[in-house]
Amino acid sequence: MLRWVVFDYGEVISVRTRALPELAAMLGTDPESFETAYFAERVAYDRGGTDTDYWRAVGAHFDVDVDDTRIEALTGTDTNGWLDTDAETLRLIDELADAGVTLALLSNAPSTFARVAEQQPWARNFEHLVFSGDLRLGKPDAAIYLHLLDTIAARPQECLFFDDRQENIDAAREAGLRAETWTGAEAARRKLRELGVLG
């Protein structure tokens, strides 16, 4: 029996950040080169790296020395860029919460973003918010799924997990969770009705 529905955040609850061109301009580089560096260094950041270490690593790709003032500005712009949410997903989350479905979040995200995300209106619908940056490990590591299960006091088969990345879905299934690749709120709603979670 399903007791929990677990959502990823990035490009599931949120839309893809639109801040990359602005961030590239702040470092004086072109958007395409910046995007490559941005995501190349993101794994360490999502697994507990500091804002300072992350932005200096990104800046090093372009021989740009990133001082504290610029780090603060970059972090703020980056955080705001990931706060834009998908209206249909939020509607689904509200529908689940109104139906009494217990919700959790499992996201690869730095701790700085996590503290802001926790204060967003959508977060009130979640019993638990689990962020990789706080744990110093992330999806698709098996340990993060075990941590999730410990946190929510659930057996793997009691959880349905939605994520937009296939590697994270595969790892969740290996950990015993029911997991579905996110393709949008309407497809998720159909799956939830099929499983009897929604009427």
PDB file of C-alpha atoms in Angstrom:
ATOM      1  CA  MET A   1       0.000   0.000   0.000  1.00  0.00           C
ATOM      2  CA  LEU A   2       1.311   3.440  -0.932  1.00  0.00           C
ATOM      3  CA  ARG A   3       1.656   5.765   2.055  1.00  0.00           C
ATOM      4  CA  TRP A   4       3.964   8.436   0.637  1.00  0.00           C
ATOM      5  CA  VAL A   5       4.347  10.348  -2.613  1.00  0.00           C
ATOM      6  CA  VAL A   6       7.851  11.806  -2.954  1.00  0.00           C
ATOM      7  CA  PHE A   7       8.723  14.580  -5.401  1.00  0.00           C
ATOM      8  CA  ASP A   8      12.000  15.794  -6.822  1.00  0.00           C
ATOM      9  CA  TYR A   9      12.263  19.592  -7.005  1.00  0.00           C
ATOM     10  CA  GLY A  10      14.283  20.803 -10.011  1.00  0.00           C
ATOM     11  CA  GLU A  11      12.294  20.638 -13.262  1.00  0.00           C
ATOM     12  CA  VAL A  12       9.494  18.808 -11.454  1.00  0.00           C
ATOM     13  CA  ILE A  13       8.128  21.335  -8.960  1.00  0.00           C
ATOM     14  CA  SER A  14      10.270  24.061 -10.494  1.00  0.00           C
ATOM     15  CA  VAL A  15      10.772  24.975 -14.103  1.00  0.00           C
ATOM     16  CA  ARG A  16      14.302  25.016 -15.480  1.00  0.00           C
ATOM     17  CA  THR A  17      16.164  28.063 -14.227  1.00  0.00           C
ATOM     18  CA  ARG A  18      16.142  31.070 -16.537  1.00  0.00           C
ATOM     19  CA  ALA A  19      19.008  32.724 -14.655  1.00  0.00           C
ATOM     20  CA  LEU A  20      21.921  31.199 -16.584  1.00  0.00           C
ATOM     21  CA  PRO A  21      22.376  34.059 -19.099  1.00  0.00           C
ATOM     22  CA  GLU A  22      22.362  36.619 -16.272  1.00  0.00           C
ATOM     23  CA  LEU A  23      24.853  34.554 -14.276  1.00  0.00           C
ATOM     24  CA  ALA A  24      27.085  34.235 -17.343  1.00  0.00           C
ATOM     25  CA  ALA A  25      27.041  38.008 -17.770  1.00  0.00           C
ATOM     26  CA  MET A  26      27.992  38.474 -14.125  1.00  0.00           C
ATOM     27  CA  LEU A  27      31.139  36.454 -14.827  1.00  0.00           C
ATOM     28  CA  GLY A  28      31.743  38.130 -18.167  1.00  0.00           C
ATOM     29  CA  THR A  29      31.404  34.977 -20.251  1.00  0.00           C
ATOM     30  CA  ASP A  30      29.061  33.601 -22.894  1.00  0.00           C
ATOM     31  CA  PRO A  31      25.968  31.633 -21.827  1.00  0.00           C
ATOM     32  CA  GLU A  32      26.917  28.392 -23.550  1.00  0.00           C
ATOM     33  CA  SER A  33      30.366  28.142 -21.966  1.00  0.00           C
ATOM     34  CA  PHE A  34      28.943  29.230 -18.629  1.00  0.00           C
ATOM     35  CA  GLU A  35      26.230  26.558 -18.667  1.00  0.00           C
ATOM     36  CA  THR A  36      28.844  23.842 -19.205  1.00  0.00           C
ATOM     37  CA  ALA A  37      30.891  25.065 -16.230  1.00  0.00           C
ATOM     38  CA  TYR A  38      27.778  25.647 -14.103  1.00  0.00           C
ATOM     39  CA  PHE A  39      26.623  22.049 -14.341  1.00  0.00           C
ATOM     40  CA  ALA A  40      30.122  20.531 -14.324  1.00  0.00           C
ATOM     41  CA  GLU A  41      30.720  21.909 -10.825  1.00  0.00           C
ATOM     42  CA  ARG A  42      27.176  21.372  -9.565  1.00  0.00           C
ATOM     43  CA  VAL A  43      27.591  17.827  -8.251  1.00  0.00           C
ATOM     44  CA  ALA A  44      29.990  18.884  -5.497  1.00  0.00           C
ATOM     45  CA  TYR A  45      27.820  21.903  -4.653  1.00  0.00           C
ATOM     46  CA  ASP A  46      24.692  19.774  -4.365  1.00  0.00           C
ATOM     47  CA  ARG A  47      26.579  17.399  -2.066  1.00  0.00           C
ATOM     48  CA  GLY A  48      27.438  19.946   0.573  1.00  0.00           C
ATOM     49  CA  GLY A  49      29.966  22.216  -1.123  1.00  0.00           C
ATOM     50  CA  THR A  50      29.950  25.836  -0.006  1.00  0.00           C
ATOM     51  CA  ASP A  51      28.771  28.772  -2.076  1.00  0.00           C
ATOM     52  CA  THR A  52      32.348  30.068  -2.072  1.00  0.00           C
ATOM     53  CA  ASP A  53      33.885  26.828  -3.289  1.00  0.00           C
ATOM     54  CA  TYR A  54      31.251  26.447  -5.993  1.00  0.00           C
ATOM     55  CA  TRP A  55      31.475  29.903  -7.522  1.00  0.00           C
ATOM     56  CA  ARG A  56      35.264  29.976  -7.364  1.00  0.00           C
ATOM     57  CA  ALA A  57      35.315  26.616  -9.158  1.00  0.00           C
ATOM     58  CA  VAL A  58      32.960  27.958 -11.836  1.00  0.00           C
ATOM     59  CA  GLY A  59      34.958  31.176 -12.107  1.00  0.00           C
ATOM     60  CA  ALA A  60      38.185  29.196 -12.537  1.00  0.00           C
ATOM     61  CA  HIS A  61      36.863  27.876 -15.858  1.00  0.00           C
ATOM     62  CA  PHE A  62      37.146  31.445 -17.158  1.00  0.00           C
ATOM     63  CA  ASP A  63      40.138  32.660 -15.133  1.00  0.00           C
ATOM     64  CA  VAL A  64      37.813  34.947 -13.173  1.00  0.00           C
ATOM     65  CA  ASP A  65      38.648  35.669  -9.548  1.00  0.00           C
ATOM     66  CA  VAL A  66      35.329  35.589  -7.664  1.00  0.00           C
ATOM     67  CA  ASP A  67      35.370  37.689  -4.495  1.00  0.00           C
ATOM     68  CA  ASP A  68      32.910  37.540  -1.591  1.00  0.00           C
ATOM     69  CA  THR A  69      30.695  40.331  -2.926  1.00  0.00           C
ATOM     70  CA  ARG A  70      30.336  38.615  -6.285  1.00  0.00           C
ATOM     71  CA  ILE A  71      29.738  35.242  -4.623  1.00  0.00           C
ATOM     72  CA  GLU A  72      26.833  36.705  -2.676  1.00  0.00           C
ATOM     73  CA  ALA A  73      25.340  38.232  -5.822  1.00  0.00           C
ATOM     74  CA  LEU A  74      25.786  35.050  -7.858  1.00  0.00           C
ATOM     75  CA  THR A  75      24.245  32.909  -5.126  1.00  0.00           C
ATOM     76  CA  GLY A  76      21.231  35.173  -4.810  1.00  0.00           C
ATOM     77  CA  THR A  77      20.621  35.251  -8.561  1.00  0.00           C
ATOM     78  CA  ASP A  78      21.073  31.497  -8.813  1.00  0.00           C
ATOM     79  CA  THR A  79      18.706  30.794  -5.930  1.00  0.00           C
ATOM     80  CA  ASN A  80      16.022  33.074  -7.343  1.00  0.00           C
ATOM     81  CA  GLY A  81      16.364  31.409 -10.721  1.00  0.00           C
ATOM     82  CA  TRP A  82      15.319  28.055  -9.286  1.00  0.00           C
ATOM     83  CA  LEU A  83      12.308  29.428  -7.385  1.00  0.00           C
ATOM     84  CA  ASP A  84      10.062  29.639 -10.454  1.00  0.00           C
ATOM     85  CA  THR A  85       7.532  26.840 -10.129  1.00  0.00           C
ATOM     86  CA  ASP A  86       5.305  24.923 -12.503  1.00  0.00           C
ATOM     87  CA  ALA A  87       1.677  25.886 -11.906  1.00  0.00           C
ATOM     88  CA  GLU A  88       0.286  22.488 -12.944  1.00  0.00           C
ATOM     89  CA  THR A  89       2.637  20.662 -10.580  1.00  0.00           C
ATOM     90  CA  LEU A  90       1.641  22.914  -7.696  1.00  0.00           C
ATOM     91  CA  ARG A  91      -2.012  22.250  -8.521  1.00  0.00           C
ATOM     92  CA  LEU A  92      -1.344  18.509  -8.335  1.00  0.00           C
ATOM     93  CA  ILE A  93       0.491  18.884  -5.017  1.00  0.00           C
ATOM     94  CA  ASP A  94      -2.430  20.857  -3.578  1.00  0.00           C
ATOM     95  CA  GLU A  95      -4.819  18.186  -4.832  1.00  0.00           C
ATOM     96  CA  LEU A  96      -2.793  15.450  -3.159  1.00  0.00           C
ATOM     97  CA  ALA A  97      -2.533  17.374   0.106  1.00  0.00           C
ATOM     98  CA  ASP A  98      -6.281  18.091   0.090  1.00  0.00           C
ATOM     99  CA  ALA A  99      -6.880  14.348  -0.418  1.00  0.00           C
ATOM    100  CA  GLY A 100      -4.802  13.581   2.685  1.00  0.00           C
ATOM    101  CA  VAL A 101      -1.871  12.071   0.790  1.00  0.00           C
ATOM    102  CA  THR A 102       1.385  12.343   2.737  1.00  0.00           C
ATOM    103  CA  LEU A 103       4.116  14.102   0.747  1.00  0.00           C
ATOM    104  CA  ALA A 104       7.899  14.344   0.943  1.00  0.00           C
ATOM    105  CA  LEU A 105      10.575  16.026  -1.138  1.00  0.00           C
ATOM    106  CA  LEU A 106      13.929  14.552  -2.144  1.00  0.00           C
ATOM    107  CA  SER A 107      16.085  17.051  -4.001  1.00  0.00           C
ATOM    108  CA  ASN A 108      19.673  17.456  -5.090  1.00  0.00           C
ATOM    109  CA  ALA A 109      20.205  21.053  -4.057  1.00  0.00           C
ATOM    110  CA  PRO A 110      22.738  23.081  -2.077  1.00  0.00           C
ATOM    111  CA  SER A 111      21.968  23.987   1.513  1.00  0.00           C
ATOM    112  CA  THR A 112      21.707  27.700   0.733  1.00  0.00           C
ATOM    113  CA  PHE A 113      18.873  26.994  -1.678  1.00  0.00           C
ATOM    114  CA  ALA A 114      17.283  24.548   0.760  1.00  0.00           C
ATOM    115  CA  ARG A 115      16.876  27.215   3.439  1.00  0.00           C
ATOM    116  CA  VAL A 116      15.033  29.456   0.974  1.00  0.00           C
ATOM    117  CA  ALA A 117      12.940  26.630  -0.469  1.00  0.00           C
ATOM    118  CA  GLU A 118      11.707  25.682   2.995  1.00  0.00           C
ATOM    119  CA  GLN A 119      10.037  29.090   3.260  1.00  0.00           C
ATOM    120  CA  GLN A 120       8.130  28.871  -0.030  1.00  0.00           C
ATOM    121  CA  PRO A 121       4.323  28.529   0.086  1.00  0.00           C
ATOM    122  CA  TRP A 122       4.330  25.105  -1.605  1.00  0.00           C
ATOM    123  CA  ALA A 123       6.541  23.653   1.146  1.00  0.00           C
ATOM    124  CA  ARG A 124       3.689  23.666   3.668  1.00  0.00           C
ATOM    125  CA  ASN A 125       2.193  20.646   1.866  1.00  0.00           C
ATOM    126  CA  PHE A 126       5.212  18.457   2.638  1.00  0.00           C
ATOM    127  CA  GLU A 127       5.789  16.480   5.808  1.00  0.00           C
ATOM    128  CA  HIS A 128       9.526  16.241   5.093  1.00  0.00           C
ATOM    129  CA  LEU A 129      11.942  18.128   2.849  1.00  0.00           C
ATOM    130  CA  VAL A 130      15.207  16.259   2.241  1.00  0.00           C
ATOM    131  CA  PHE A 131      18.030  18.142   0.513  1.00  0.00           C
ATOM    132  CA  SER A 132      21.296  16.591  -0.624  1.00  0.00           C
ATOM    133  CA  GLY A 133      23.388  19.569   0.445  1.00  0.00           C
ATOM    134  CA  ASP A 134      22.442  18.991   4.076  1.00  0.00           C
ATOM    135  CA  LEU A 135      23.478  15.329   3.897  1.00  0.00           C
ATOM    136  CA  ARG A 136      26.689  15.622   1.848  1.00  0.00           C
ATOM    137  CA  LEU A 137      25.379  12.947  -0.518  1.00  0.00           C
ATOM    138  CA  GLY A 138      22.911  12.963  -3.356  1.00  0.00           C
ATOM    139  CA  LYS A 139      20.900  11.084  -5.921  1.00  0.00           C
ATOM    140  CA  PRO A 140      21.549   8.596  -7.416  1.00  0.00           C
ATOM    141  CA  ASP A 141      23.594   7.402  -4.398  1.00  0.00           C
ATOM    142  CA  ALA A 142      21.781   4.513  -2.717  1.00  0.00           C
ATOM    143  CA  ALA A 143      22.419   6.050   0.713  1.00  0.00           C
ATOM    144  CA  ILE A 144      20.173   9.031   0.089  1.00  0.00           C
ATOM    145  CA  TYR A 145      17.164   6.806  -0.563  1.00  0.00           C
ATOM    146  CA  LEU A 146      17.868   4.907   2.647  1.00  0.00           C
ATOM    147  CA  HIS A 147      18.087   8.225   4.485  1.00  0.00           C
ATOM    148  CA  LEU A 148      14.755   9.264   3.004  1.00  0.00           C
ATOM    149  CA  LEU A 149      13.118   6.044   4.171  1.00  0.00           C
ATOM    150  CA  ASP A 150      14.543   6.490   7.672  1.00  0.00           C
ATOM    151  CA  THR A 151      13.345  10.084   7.768  1.00  0.00           C
ATOM    152  CA  ILE A 152       9.783   9.291   6.777  1.00  0.00           C
ATOM    153  CA  ALA A 153       9.696   5.961   8.667  1.00  0.00           C
ATOM    154  CA  ALA A 154       8.498   4.062   5.617  1.00  0.00           C
ATOM    155  CA  ARG A 155       9.203   0.841   3.803  1.00  0.00           C
ATOM    156  CA  PRO A 156      10.387   1.241   0.193  1.00  0.00           C
ATOM    157  CA  GLN A 157       7.222  -0.248  -1.297  1.00  0.00           C
ATOM    158  CA  GLU A 158       5.142   2.349   0.543  1.00  0.00           C
ATOM    159  CA  CYS A 159       6.660   5.190  -1.515  1.00  0.00           C
ATOM    160  CA  LEU A 160       6.013   6.491  -5.010  1.00  0.00           C
ATOM    161  CA  PHE A 161       8.865   8.708  -6.200  1.00  0.00           C
ATOM    162  CA  PHE A 162       8.757  11.163  -9.121  1.00  0.00           C
ATOM    163  CA  ASP A 163      11.991  12.462 -10.678  1.00  0.00           C
ATOM    164  CA  ASP A 164      12.875  13.815 -14.106  1.00  0.00           C
ATOM    165  CA  ARG A 165      16.227  11.983 -14.365  1.00  0.00           C
ATOM    166  CA  GLN A 166      16.271   8.338 -15.358  1.00  0.00           C
ATOM    167  CA  GLU A 167      19.411   7.567 -13.339  1.00  0.00           C
ATOM    168  CA  ASN A 168      17.612   8.706 -10.193  1.00  0.00           C
ATOM    169  CA  ILE A 169      14.557   6.637 -11.058  1.00  0.00           C
ATOM    170  CA  ASP A 170      16.715   3.563 -11.654  1.00  0.00           C
ATOM    171  CA  ALA A 171      18.490   4.023  -8.320  1.00  0.00           C
ATOM    172  CA  ALA A 172      15.205   4.502  -6.475  1.00  0.00           C
ATOM    173  CA  ARG A 173      13.860   1.288  -7.959  1.00  0.00           C
ATOM    174  CA  GLU A 174      17.025  -0.539  -6.951  1.00  0.00           C
ATOM    175  CA  ALA A 175      16.377   0.690  -3.407  1.00  0.00           C
ATOM    176  CA  GLY A 176      12.896  -0.849  -3.614  1.00  0.00           C
ATOM    177  CA  LEU A 177      10.811   2.282  -4.138  1.00  0.00           C
ATOM    178  CA  ARG A 178       8.130   2.524  -6.764  1.00  0.00           C
ATOM    179  CA  ALA A 179       9.450   5.253  -9.057  1.00  0.00           C
ATOM    180  CA  GLU A 180       8.149   7.005 -12.161  1.00  0.00           C
ATOM    181  CA  THR A 181       9.935   9.306 -14.589  1.00  0.00           C
ATOM    182  CA  TRP A 182       8.401  12.762 -14.466  1.00  0.00           C
ATOM    183  CA  THR A 183       6.922  13.878 -17.778  1.00  0.00           C
ATOM    184  CA  GLY A 184       4.465  16.413 -16.410  1.00  0.00           C
ATOM    185  CA  ALA A 185       1.688  16.867 -13.887  1.00  0.00           C
ATOM    186  CA  GLU A 186      -1.089  15.376 -16.012  1.00  0.00           C
ATOM    187  CA  ALA A 187       0.808  12.137 -16.652  1.00  0.00           C
ATOM    188  CA  ALA A 188       1.594  11.933 -12.928  1.00  0.00           C
ATOM    189  CA  ARG A 189      -2.063  12.506 -12.076  1.00  0.00           C
ATOM    190  CA  ARG A 190      -3.070   9.635 -14.373  1.00  0.00           C
ATOM    191  CA  LYS A 191      -0.538   7.350 -12.683  1.00  0.00           C
ATOM    192  CA  LEU A 192      -1.766   8.359  -9.232  1.00  0.00           C
ATOM    193  CA  ARG A 193      -5.356   7.616 -10.219  1.00  0.00           C
ATOM    194  CA  GLU A 194      -4.300   4.285 -11.710  1.00  0.00           C
ATOM    195  CA  LEU A 195      -2.680   3.389  -8.387  1.00  0.00           C
ATOM    196  CA  GLY A 196      -5.695   4.518  -6.389  1.00  0.00           C
ATOM    197  CA  VAL A 197      -3.894   7.391  -4.699  1.00  0.00           C
ATOM    198  CA  LEU A 198      -6.287   9.925  -6.235  1.00  0.00           C
ATOM    199  CA  GLY A 199      -9.943   9.353  -6.969  1.00  0.00           C
TER     200      GLY A 199
END
